[in-house]
Amino acid sequence: MSELTQETGPAARVRVVIVGAGMAGVQTAVALREQGFPGSVTLIGAEPHQPYDRPPLSKAVLLGKAESSAFGVDFETLGVQLRLGLEATGVRPASRELDTAEGAVPYDVLVLATGAEPVRLPGAEGVPGVHLLRTLDDAERLRPVLARQHDIVVVGAGWIGAEFATAAREAGCSVTVVEAADRPLVGVLPAEVAAPMTAWYADSGASLRTHARVERVEPGAVVLDDGSRLPAGAVVVGIGARPATSWLAGSGIELGAHREVVADDHLRTSLPDVYAVGDCASFPSGRYGERLLVHHWDNALQGPRTVAANIVGETPAPYDPVPYFWSEQFGRFVQYAGHHGAADALLWRGDPAGPSWSVCWLREGRLVAVLAVGRPRDLAQGRRLIESGTRMDPVLLTDPSRPLKTAAV
């Protein structure tokens, strides 16, 4: 047991309950102890497994290169009580109780870190051979499928669809990716930026079919709305994720347009002493002048520090990170920092037909977002330039032979 939990006084009697044992929940527990919180900390997870990191699921775990991706956290030494395999079913703020499948859990401070859940393909539930890829159990079910080198149909050409297609090709499977839109990553990147990525599928030996809407899934086949049938020993659905908040119905916690928990710039919810962090929550960004809902690992890593600081009684700066994520697909390392929604200029660094290039978005001459393919230095320098709000020389910025930071005015 940690020495922190042996302290006395009012703070030592405060009970913090964290719902969700993914990155955001685990890091909140760790940050509380790092910042000196002496009270009780209970971490509740719906899955029975030791808390684990999700990014390796579509890579090392899926391909059998790792058995799991459990966090290297000693919860016992931290004095954090783990309650795993326990699903939260509701919140009763008047009595400060969390409802679970095993009864009520009292709290003084509640942290919502339930993440996001995959969007399911209508009509496909219960059909043999249809898979999602969100949990460790999902990855373990898919691992033997790849080992048998089935014909695989991936529904959705987003980040997760591309990462799974990459792993399936590496395993020797025949892969067809079907996308209802006219290009990959629709709604995520502008058409001109996503266009070069279309060729990556064919280069890897995967088939990409755009304008392809699934009519129905049958055992062993996917039928498209144009009548064509695609043989499918397995179907993997990757058509997006939504905040896992349906269990909060009737709690009085404000939800937003995407059913996410609406948090303020300190990640406080509409209820006193209830915080929300990670994929399940949106927050107002002063940097970008709009509310952001960020479904990426780095947000789940950074937000807990703000939550913990509030709980221990500090007054942290508003939570306003530069969003960041990465994806490994088709032999390429893709990184993105920032938010390009309000940009007024898009500039290229390098040839998008080549192995490495970047795209920079400016607003009123300042860098607001950067996408780097095989150019990690551009990403690292760009992220710092976004944070500092530095004005950029667009002519120097488009010269890929110059370090990005030298384009700062």
Short mmCIF file of C-alpha atoms in Angstrom, two decimals:
data_model
loop_
_atom_site.label_atom_id
_atom_site.label_comp_id
_atom_site.label_asym_id
_atom_site.label_seq_id
_atom_site.Cartn_x
_atom_site.Cartn_y
_atom_site.Cartn_z
CA MET A 1 0.00 0.00 0.00
CA SER A 2 1.27 3.46 -0.88
CA GLU A 3 2.33 5.75 1.95
CA LEU A 4 0.00 8.35 0.45
CA THR A 5 -3.01 6.38 1.55
CA GLN A 6 -1.79 6.38 5.15
CA GLU A 7 -2.13 10.16 5.54
CA THR A 8 -4.91 11.56 7.67
CA GLY A 9 -7.14 14.59 7.32
CA PRO A 10 -10.16 15.48 5.16
CA ALA A 11 -8.45 14.74 1.84
CA ALA A 12 -7.55 11.24 2.99
CA ARG A 13 -11.25 10.46 3.42
CA VAL A 14 -12.20 11.56 -0.11
CA ARG A 15 -13.27 8.67 -2.33
CA VAL A 16 -12.47 8.99 -6.04
CA VAL A 17 -14.16 6.47 -8.31
CA ILE A 18 -12.96 6.22 -11.93
CA VAL A 19 -15.21 4.49 -14.45
CA GLY A 20 -13.24 3.05 -17.36
CA ALA A 21 -9.92 1.20 -17.15
CA GLY A 22 -8.40 2.24 -20.46
CA MET A 23 -5.62 4.79 -20.94
CA ALA A 24 -7.65 7.74 -19.62
CA GLY A 25 -8.85 5.95 -16.50
CA VAL A 26 -5.49 4.39 -15.65
CA GLN A 27 -3.61 7.63 -16.17
CA THR A 28 -6.09 9.49 -13.96
CA ALA A 29 -5.37 7.05 -11.13
CA VAL A 30 -1.62 7.36 -11.69
CA ALA A 31 -1.76 11.17 -11.89
CA LEU A 32 -3.73 11.40 -8.64
CA ARG A 33 -1.02 9.53 -6.77
CA GLU A 34 1.78 11.42 -8.53
CA GLN A 35 0.17 14.69 -7.48
CA GLY A 36 -0.10 13.58 -3.86
CA PHE A 37 -3.76 12.64 -3.53
CA PRO A 38 -4.07 10.67 -0.25
CA GLY A 39 -7.68 9.46 -0.46
CA SER A 40 -9.08 6.23 -1.83
CA VAL A 41 -9.00 5.57 -5.58
CA THR A 42 -11.15 2.88 -7.17
CA LEU A 43 -10.75 2.01 -10.84
CA ILE A 44 -13.71 0.19 -12.40
CA GLY A 45 -13.39 -1.59 -15.76
CA ALA A 46 -16.07 -3.45 -17.71
CA GLU A 47 -13.57 -5.93 -19.15
CA PRO A 48 -12.11 -8.73 -16.99
CA HIS A 49 -8.56 -8.22 -18.25
CA GLN A 50 -5.81 -6.27 -16.52
CA PRO A 51 -5.98 -2.71 -17.91
CA TYR A 52 -4.25 -2.54 -21.28
CA ASP A 53 -3.25 -0.17 -24.06
CA ARG A 54 -5.31 -0.29 -27.26
CA PRO A 55 -3.00 0.77 -30.13
CA PRO A 56 -1.05 -2.53 -30.16
CA LEU A 57 -4.30 -4.45 -30.72
CA SER A 58 -4.31 -3.66 -34.44
CA LYS A 59 -0.60 -4.39 -34.72
CA ALA A 60 1.53 -6.65 -32.47
CA VAL A 61 -1.32 -8.37 -30.59
CA LEU A 62 -3.33 -9.01 -33.76
CA LEU A 63 -0.35 -10.57 -35.53
CA GLY A 64 0.62 -12.72 -32.55
CA LYS A 65 3.83 -10.77 -31.86
CA ALA A 66 2.58 -9.96 -28.35
CA GLU A 67 0.09 -11.73 -26.10
CA SER A 68 -1.29 -8.56 -24.55
CA SER A 69 -0.54 -4.88 -24.04
CA ALA A 70 -1.16 -4.57 -20.30
CA PHE A 71 -0.04 -1.33 -18.71
CA GLY A 72 3.09 -1.61 -16.60
CA VAL A 73 1.38 -0.11 -13.56
CA ASP A 74 1.60 -1.62 -10.07
CA PHE A 75 -1.88 -0.75 -8.84
CA GLU A 76 -1.36 -2.38 -5.44
CA THR A 77 1.71 -0.26 -4.70
CA LEU A 78 -0.20 2.84 -5.84
CA GLY A 79 -3.02 1.99 -3.47
CA VAL A 80 -5.54 1.81 -6.31
CA GLN A 81 -8.38 -0.68 -5.95
CA LEU A 82 -9.18 -2.47 -9.21
CA ARG A 83 -12.69 -3.73 -9.84
CA LEU A 84 -12.59 -5.47 -13.20
CA GLY A 85 -15.33 -7.21 -15.15
CA LEU A 86 -17.79 -4.77 -13.61
CA GLU A 87 -20.11 -2.73 -15.80
CA ALA A 88 -21.38 0.68 -14.70
CA THR A 89 -25.11 1.09 -15.32
CA GLY A 90 -25.94 4.56 -14.03
CA VAL A 91 -25.15 7.53 -11.81
CA ARG A 92 -27.30 8.91 -9.00
CA PRO A 93 -25.79 12.31 -8.23
CA ALA A 94 -28.19 13.17 -5.39
CA SER A 95 -26.84 10.29 -3.29
CA ARG A 96 -23.40 10.33 -4.96
CA GLU A 97 -23.61 6.71 -5.99
CA LEU A 98 -22.49 4.87 -9.07
CA ASP A 99 -24.78 2.00 -10.03
CA THR A 100 -23.08 -1.17 -11.20
CA ALA A 101 -24.08 -4.72 -12.02
CA GLU A 102 -22.99 -5.65 -8.49
CA GLY A 103 -24.72 -2.82 -6.65
CA ALA A 104 -24.07 0.80 -5.75
CA VAL A 105 -20.57 2.23 -5.32
CA PRO A 106 -20.42 5.47 -3.27
CA TYR A 107 -18.16 8.29 -4.42
CA ASP A 108 -17.12 11.78 -3.41
CA VAL A 109 -15.55 12.51 -6.80
CA LEU A 110 -16.45 10.62 -9.98
CA VAL A 111 -14.32 10.48 -13.13
CA LEU A 112 -15.93 9.29 -16.37
CA ALA A 113 -13.37 7.61 -18.64
CA THR A 114 -15.49 5.06 -20.50
CA GLY A 115 -14.00 5.83 -23.91
CA ALA A 116 -15.77 5.03 -27.16
CA GLU A 117 -17.46 1.97 -28.59
CA PRO A 118 -17.42 0.83 -32.22
CA VAL A 119 -20.33 1.62 -34.52
CA ARG A 120 -21.90 -1.66 -35.60
CA LEU A 121 -22.93 -2.48 -39.16
CA PRO A 122 -26.74 -2.66 -39.30
CA GLY A 123 -28.00 -6.15 -40.00
CA ALA A 124 -24.61 -7.79 -39.42
CA GLU A 125 -24.95 -8.62 -35.75
CA GLY A 126 -25.09 -12.34 -35.12
CA VAL A 127 -23.85 -13.25 -38.59
CA PRO A 128 -20.99 -15.76 -38.28
CA GLY A 129 -17.57 -14.39 -39.18
CA VAL A 130 -18.34 -10.70 -38.54
CA HIS A 131 -15.81 -8.97 -36.28
CA LEU A 132 -15.06 -5.64 -34.64
CA LEU A 133 -11.59 -4.56 -33.49
CA ARG A 134 -11.77 -2.55 -30.30
CA THR A 135 -10.95 -4.86 -27.40
CA LEU A 136 -8.35 -7.46 -26.47
CA ASP A 137 -11.00 -10.17 -26.92
CA ASP A 138 -11.70 -8.84 -30.44
CA ALA A 139 -7.99 -9.07 -31.31
CA GLU A 140 -7.74 -12.59 -29.89
CA ARG A 141 -10.75 -13.73 -31.94
CA LEU A 142 -9.22 -12.26 -35.10
CA ARG A 143 -5.73 -13.65 -34.62
CA PRO A 144 -6.57 -17.21 -35.77
CA VAL A 145 -8.59 -15.76 -38.65
CA LEU A 146 -5.45 -14.09 -39.97
CA ALA A 147 -3.40 -17.21 -39.34
CA ARG A 148 -5.77 -19.21 -41.58
CA GLN A 149 -5.31 -16.61 -44.33
CA HIS A 150 -8.98 -16.17 -45.06
CA ASP A 151 -10.40 -13.91 -47.74
CA ILE A 152 -11.22 -10.86 -45.66
CA VAL A 153 -13.57 -7.96 -46.36
CA VAL A 154 -12.99 -4.80 -44.35
CA VAL A 155 -15.94 -2.42 -44.16
CA GLY A 156 -14.70 1.16 -43.83
CA ALA A 157 -11.53 2.84 -45.10
CA GLY A 158 -10.79 4.93 -42.03
CA TRP A 159 -7.76 4.69 -39.76
CA ILE A 160 -8.74 1.38 -38.16
CA GLY A 161 -9.75 -0.17 -41.48
CA ALA A 162 -6.39 0.73 -43.02
CA GLU A 163 -4.46 -0.57 -40.01
CA PHE A 164 -6.33 -3.87 -40.01
CA ALA A 165 -5.93 -4.24 -43.78
CA THR A 166 -2.20 -3.67 -43.29
CA ALA A 167 -1.98 -6.44 -40.68
CA ALA A 168 -4.10 -8.82 -42.76
CA ARG A 169 -1.89 -8.35 -45.81
CA GLU A 170 1.19 -8.89 -43.66
CA ALA A 171 -0.38 -12.17 -42.53
CA GLY A 172 -0.90 -13.22 -46.16
CA CYS A 173 -4.66 -12.74 -46.39
CA SER A 174 -6.52 -11.58 -49.47
CA VAL A 175 -8.08 -8.25 -48.47
CA THR A 176 -10.87 -6.17 -49.99
CA VAL A 177 -11.76 -2.87 -48.33
CA VAL A 178 -15.19 -1.43 -49.13
CA GLU A 179 -15.94 2.23 -48.49
CA ALA A 180 -19.32 3.88 -49.06
CA ALA A 181 -17.71 7.27 -49.77
CA ASP A 182 -15.59 8.22 -52.76
CA ARG A 183 -12.25 8.01 -50.93
CA PRO A 184 -10.54 6.84 -47.74
CA LEU A 185 -10.71 8.94 -44.57
CA VAL A 186 -13.75 10.91 -45.66
CA GLY A 187 -14.75 13.39 -42.97
CA VAL A 188 -11.25 13.23 -41.51
CA LEU A 189 -9.03 14.70 -44.22
CA PRO A 190 -9.78 16.90 -47.24
CA ALA A 191 -10.21 15.06 -50.55
CA GLU A 192 -6.93 16.34 -51.98
CA VAL A 193 -4.98 15.08 -48.95
CA ALA A 194 -6.69 11.68 -48.80
CA ALA A 195 -6.35 11.13 -52.56
CA PRO A 196 -2.67 10.05 -52.51
CA MET A 197 -3.48 7.50 -49.82
CA THR A 198 -5.81 5.62 -52.16
CA ALA A 199 -2.82 4.17 -54.03
CA TRP A 200 -1.39 2.74 -50.81
CA TYR A 201 -4.01 -0.03 -50.83
CA ALA A 202 -3.10 -1.34 -54.29
CA ASP A 203 0.61 -0.98 -53.53
CA SER A 204 0.15 -3.37 -50.60
CA GLY A 205 -1.90 -5.85 -52.60
CA ALA A 206 -5.23 -4.90 -51.01
CA SER A 207 -8.27 -4.03 -53.12
CA LEU A 208 -10.09 -0.78 -52.28
CA ARG A 209 -13.64 -0.36 -53.57
CA THR A 210 -15.11 3.10 -53.08
CA HIS A 211 -18.76 4.08 -53.65
CA ALA A 212 -19.40 0.58 -52.27
CA ARG A 213 -22.29 0.39 -49.85
CA VAL A 214 -22.98 -2.89 -48.04
CA GLU A 215 -26.47 -4.19 -48.74
CA ARG A 216 -26.18 -7.19 -46.42
CA VAL A 217 -23.73 -9.64 -44.90
CA GLU A 218 -24.28 -13.37 -45.32
CA PRO A 219 -22.23 -16.26 -43.96
CA GLY A 220 -19.20 -16.33 -46.24
CA ALA A 221 -20.06 -13.25 -48.33
CA VAL A 222 -20.67 -9.51 -48.37
CA VAL A 223 -23.33 -8.30 -50.82
CA LEU A 224 -23.00 -4.71 -52.08
CA ASP A 225 -25.86 -2.49 -53.17
CA ASP A 226 -24.85 -2.92 -56.82
CA GLY A 227 -25.50 -6.64 -56.49
CA SER A 228 -21.90 -7.78 -56.46
CA ARG A 229 -20.89 -10.51 -54.00
CA LEU A 230 -17.53 -10.51 -52.28
CA PRO A 231 -16.36 -13.82 -50.81
CA ALA A 232 -15.53 -13.33 -47.15
CA GLY A 233 -14.15 -15.89 -44.78
CA ALA A 234 -14.30 -13.01 -42.30
CA VAL A 235 -15.71 -9.50 -42.24
CA VAL A 236 -14.13 -6.76 -40.13
CA VAL A 237 -16.24 -3.66 -39.49
CA GLY A 238 -14.42 -0.36 -38.98
CA ILE A 239 -16.98 2.36 -39.64
CA GLY A 240 -16.25 4.59 -36.67
CA ALA A 241 -16.79 4.86 -32.95
CA ARG A 242 -19.10 6.79 -30.68
CA PRO A 243 -18.72 7.84 -27.04
CA ALA A 244 -19.71 5.05 -24.65
CA THR A 245 -22.24 7.09 -22.68
CA SER A 246 -25.63 5.39 -23.11
CA TRP A 247 -25.40 4.23 -19.49
CA LEU A 248 -25.55 7.87 -18.33
CA ALA A 249 -29.17 8.32 -19.43
CA GLY A 250 -31.21 9.97 -16.67
CA SER A 251 -28.15 11.01 -14.67
CA GLY A 252 -28.47 14.72 -15.42
CA ILE A 253 -24.99 14.79 -16.96
CA GLU A 254 -25.10 16.98 -20.07
CA LEU A 255 -24.38 15.19 -23.33
CA GLY A 256 -23.47 16.84 -26.64
CA ALA A 257 -24.46 16.39 -30.27
CA HIS A 258 -22.41 13.21 -30.58
CA ARG A 259 -23.69 11.83 -27.27
CA GLU A 260 -20.38 12.74 -25.65
CA VAL A 261 -20.09 14.15 -22.14
CA VAL A 262 -19.88 17.94 -22.36
CA ALA A 263 -16.92 19.03 -20.24
CA ASP A 264 -15.57 22.51 -19.56
CA ASP A 265 -11.98 23.68 -20.03
CA HIS A 266 -10.98 21.91 -16.80
CA LEU A 267 -12.79 18.70 -17.83
CA ARG A 268 -15.58 19.24 -15.31
CA THR A 269 -19.04 18.01 -16.30
CA SER A 270 -22.40 19.68 -15.65
CA LEU A 271 -22.58 17.94 -12.25
CA PRO A 272 -20.44 18.98 -9.27
CA ASP A 273 -17.42 16.76 -8.55
CA VAL A 274 -17.92 14.75 -11.75
CA TYR A 275 -15.17 14.91 -14.39
CA ALA A 276 -14.90 13.40 -17.86
CA VAL A 277 -11.74 12.58 -19.78
CA GLY A 278 -10.65 10.83 -22.96
CA ASP A 279 -12.76 9.60 -25.86
CA CYS A 280 -16.08 10.00 -24.05
CA ALA A 281 -15.81 13.77 -23.54
CA SER A 282 -15.59 16.98 -25.55
CA PHE A 283 -13.95 20.17 -24.31
CA PRO A 284 -13.79 23.79 -25.50
CA SER A 285 -10.52 24.73 -27.18
CA GLY A 286 -9.44 28.34 -26.82
CA ARG A 287 -6.72 27.70 -29.40
CA TYR A 288 -9.19 26.63 -32.07
CA GLY A 289 -12.28 28.50 -30.94
CA GLU A 290 -14.54 25.46 -30.96
CA ARG A 291 -15.46 22.38 -28.97
CA LEU A 292 -13.29 19.35 -29.74
CA LEU A 293 -14.14 15.66 -29.45
CA VAL A 294 -10.82 13.85 -29.80
CA HIS A 295 -10.81 10.05 -30.15
CA HIS A 296 -7.08 9.53 -29.87
CA TRP A 297 -4.56 8.04 -27.46
CA ASP A 298 -2.68 11.25 -26.71
CA ASN A 299 -5.83 13.00 -25.46
CA ALA A 300 -6.41 10.11 -23.06
CA LEU A 301 -2.82 10.49 -21.87
CA GLN A 302 -2.84 14.26 -21.33
CA GLY A 303 -6.30 14.98 -19.95
CA PRO A 304 -5.89 13.00 -16.70
CA ARG A 305 -3.25 15.42 -15.42
CA THR A 306 -5.77 18.24 -15.56
CA VAL A 307 -8.44 16.15 -13.83
CA ALA A 308 -6.04 15.08 -11.07
CA ALA A 309 -4.84 18.65 -10.48
CA ASN A 310 -8.42 19.80 -9.99
CA ILE A 311 -9.19 16.96 -7.58
CA VAL A 312 -6.13 17.67 -5.40
CA GLY A 313 -7.13 21.32 -5.19
CA GLU A 314 -4.73 22.98 -7.57
CA THR A 315 -5.84 25.46 -10.23
CA PRO A 316 -4.37 24.10 -13.45
CA ALA A 317 -4.28 25.96 -16.74
CA PRO A 318 -7.28 25.34 -19.00
CA TYR A 319 -7.07 22.05 -20.86
CA ASP A 320 -6.24 23.06 -24.42
CA PRO A 321 -3.85 20.54 -26.01
CA VAL A 322 -2.67 20.36 -29.59
CA PRO A 323 -4.41 17.11 -30.62
CA TYR A 324 -2.03 14.42 -31.86
CA PHE A 325 -2.28 10.93 -33.27
CA TRP A 326 -0.38 8.49 -35.41
CA SER A 327 -1.19 5.51 -37.62
CA GLU A 328 1.00 2.80 -39.10
CA GLN A 329 -0.39 1.59 -42.40
CA PHE A 330 0.88 0.02 -45.60
CA GLY A 331 4.52 0.52 -44.62
CA ARG A 332 4.05 4.19 -43.79
CA PHE A 333 4.15 6.10 -40.52
CA VAL A 334 1.42 8.76 -40.58
CA GLN A 335 1.27 11.46 -37.90
CA TYR A 336 -1.10 14.37 -37.41
CA ALA A 337 -1.04 17.27 -34.96
CA GLY A 338 -3.50 20.11 -34.55
CA HIS A 339 -6.97 20.73 -35.95
CA HIS A 340 -7.47 21.99 -39.49
CA GLY A 341 -11.21 22.72 -39.41
CA ALA A 342 -10.86 26.52 -39.51
CA ALA A 343 -7.73 26.71 -41.67
CA ASP A 344 -7.68 29.15 -44.59
CA ALA A 345 -4.62 27.77 -46.43
CA LEU A 346 -3.26 24.29 -47.23
CA LEU A 347 0.37 23.90 -48.26
CA TRP A 348 2.33 20.81 -49.37
CA ARG A 349 5.88 19.86 -48.43
CA GLY A 350 7.17 17.23 -50.82
CA ASP A 351 5.63 15.01 -53.48
CA PRO A 352 2.53 13.09 -52.25
CA ALA A 353 3.35 10.33 -54.77
CA GLY A 354 6.64 9.76 -52.97
CA PRO A 355 7.42 7.88 -49.76
CA SER A 356 7.53 10.96 -47.51
CA TRP A 357 5.65 14.25 -47.55
CA SER A 358 3.75 16.63 -45.31
CA VAL A 359 0.75 18.92 -45.44
CA CYS A 360 0.52 22.12 -43.41
CA TRP A 361 -2.63 24.06 -42.64
CA LEU A 362 -2.45 27.78 -41.82
CA ARG A 363 -4.94 30.21 -40.40
CA GLU A 364 -4.12 33.89 -40.75
CA GLY A 365 -0.52 32.92 -41.40
CA ARG A 366 -0.12 30.72 -38.32
CA LEU A 367 0.30 26.96 -38.38
CA VAL A 368 -2.78 25.19 -36.97
CA ALA A 369 -2.26 21.59 -38.16
CA VAL A 370 0.30 19.35 -39.84
CA LEU A 371 0.04 15.88 -41.38
CA ALA A 372 3.38 14.12 -41.83
CA VAL A 373 3.92 10.91 -43.82
CA GLY A 374 7.37 9.52 -43.09
CA ARG A 375 8.58 12.94 -41.90
CA PRO A 376 8.60 12.73 -38.09
CA ARG A 377 10.79 15.83 -37.79
CA ASP A 378 8.12 17.90 -39.56
CA LEU A 379 5.60 16.63 -37.06
CA ALA A 380 7.74 17.34 -33.99
CA GLN A 381 8.66 20.84 -35.13
CA GLY A 382 5.16 21.55 -36.39
CA ARG A 383 3.58 20.61 -33.09
CA ARG A 384 5.79 23.08 -31.23
CA LEU A 385 5.02 25.80 -33.80
CA ILE A 386 1.30 25.20 -33.38
CA GLU A 387 1.61 25.45 -29.59
CA SER A 388 3.51 28.74 -29.84
CA GLY A 389 1.17 30.24 -32.47
CA THR A 390 4.15 31.33 -34.59
CA ARG A 391 3.57 33.06 -37.92
CA MET A 392 5.00 31.20 -40.92
CA ASP A 393 6.55 32.18 -44.24
CA PRO A 394 4.50 30.12 -46.76
CA VAL A 395 7.26 30.12 -49.39
CA LEU A 396 9.88 28.73 -47.01
CA LEU A 397 7.35 26.33 -45.52
CA THR A 398 6.75 24.58 -48.86
CA ASP A 399 10.44 23.77 -49.35
CA PRO A 400 10.78 20.18 -48.05
CA SER A 401 14.56 20.43 -48.00
CA ARG A 402 14.41 23.04 -45.22
CA PRO A 403 13.53 22.17 -41.61
CA LEU A 404 9.96 23.26 -40.95
CA LYS A 405 11.04 25.44 -38.03
CA THR A 406 13.12 27.64 -40.36
CA ALA A 407 9.89 28.88 -41.96
CA ALA A 408 8.93 30.64 -38.74
CA VAL A 409 8.78 34.40 -39.16
#
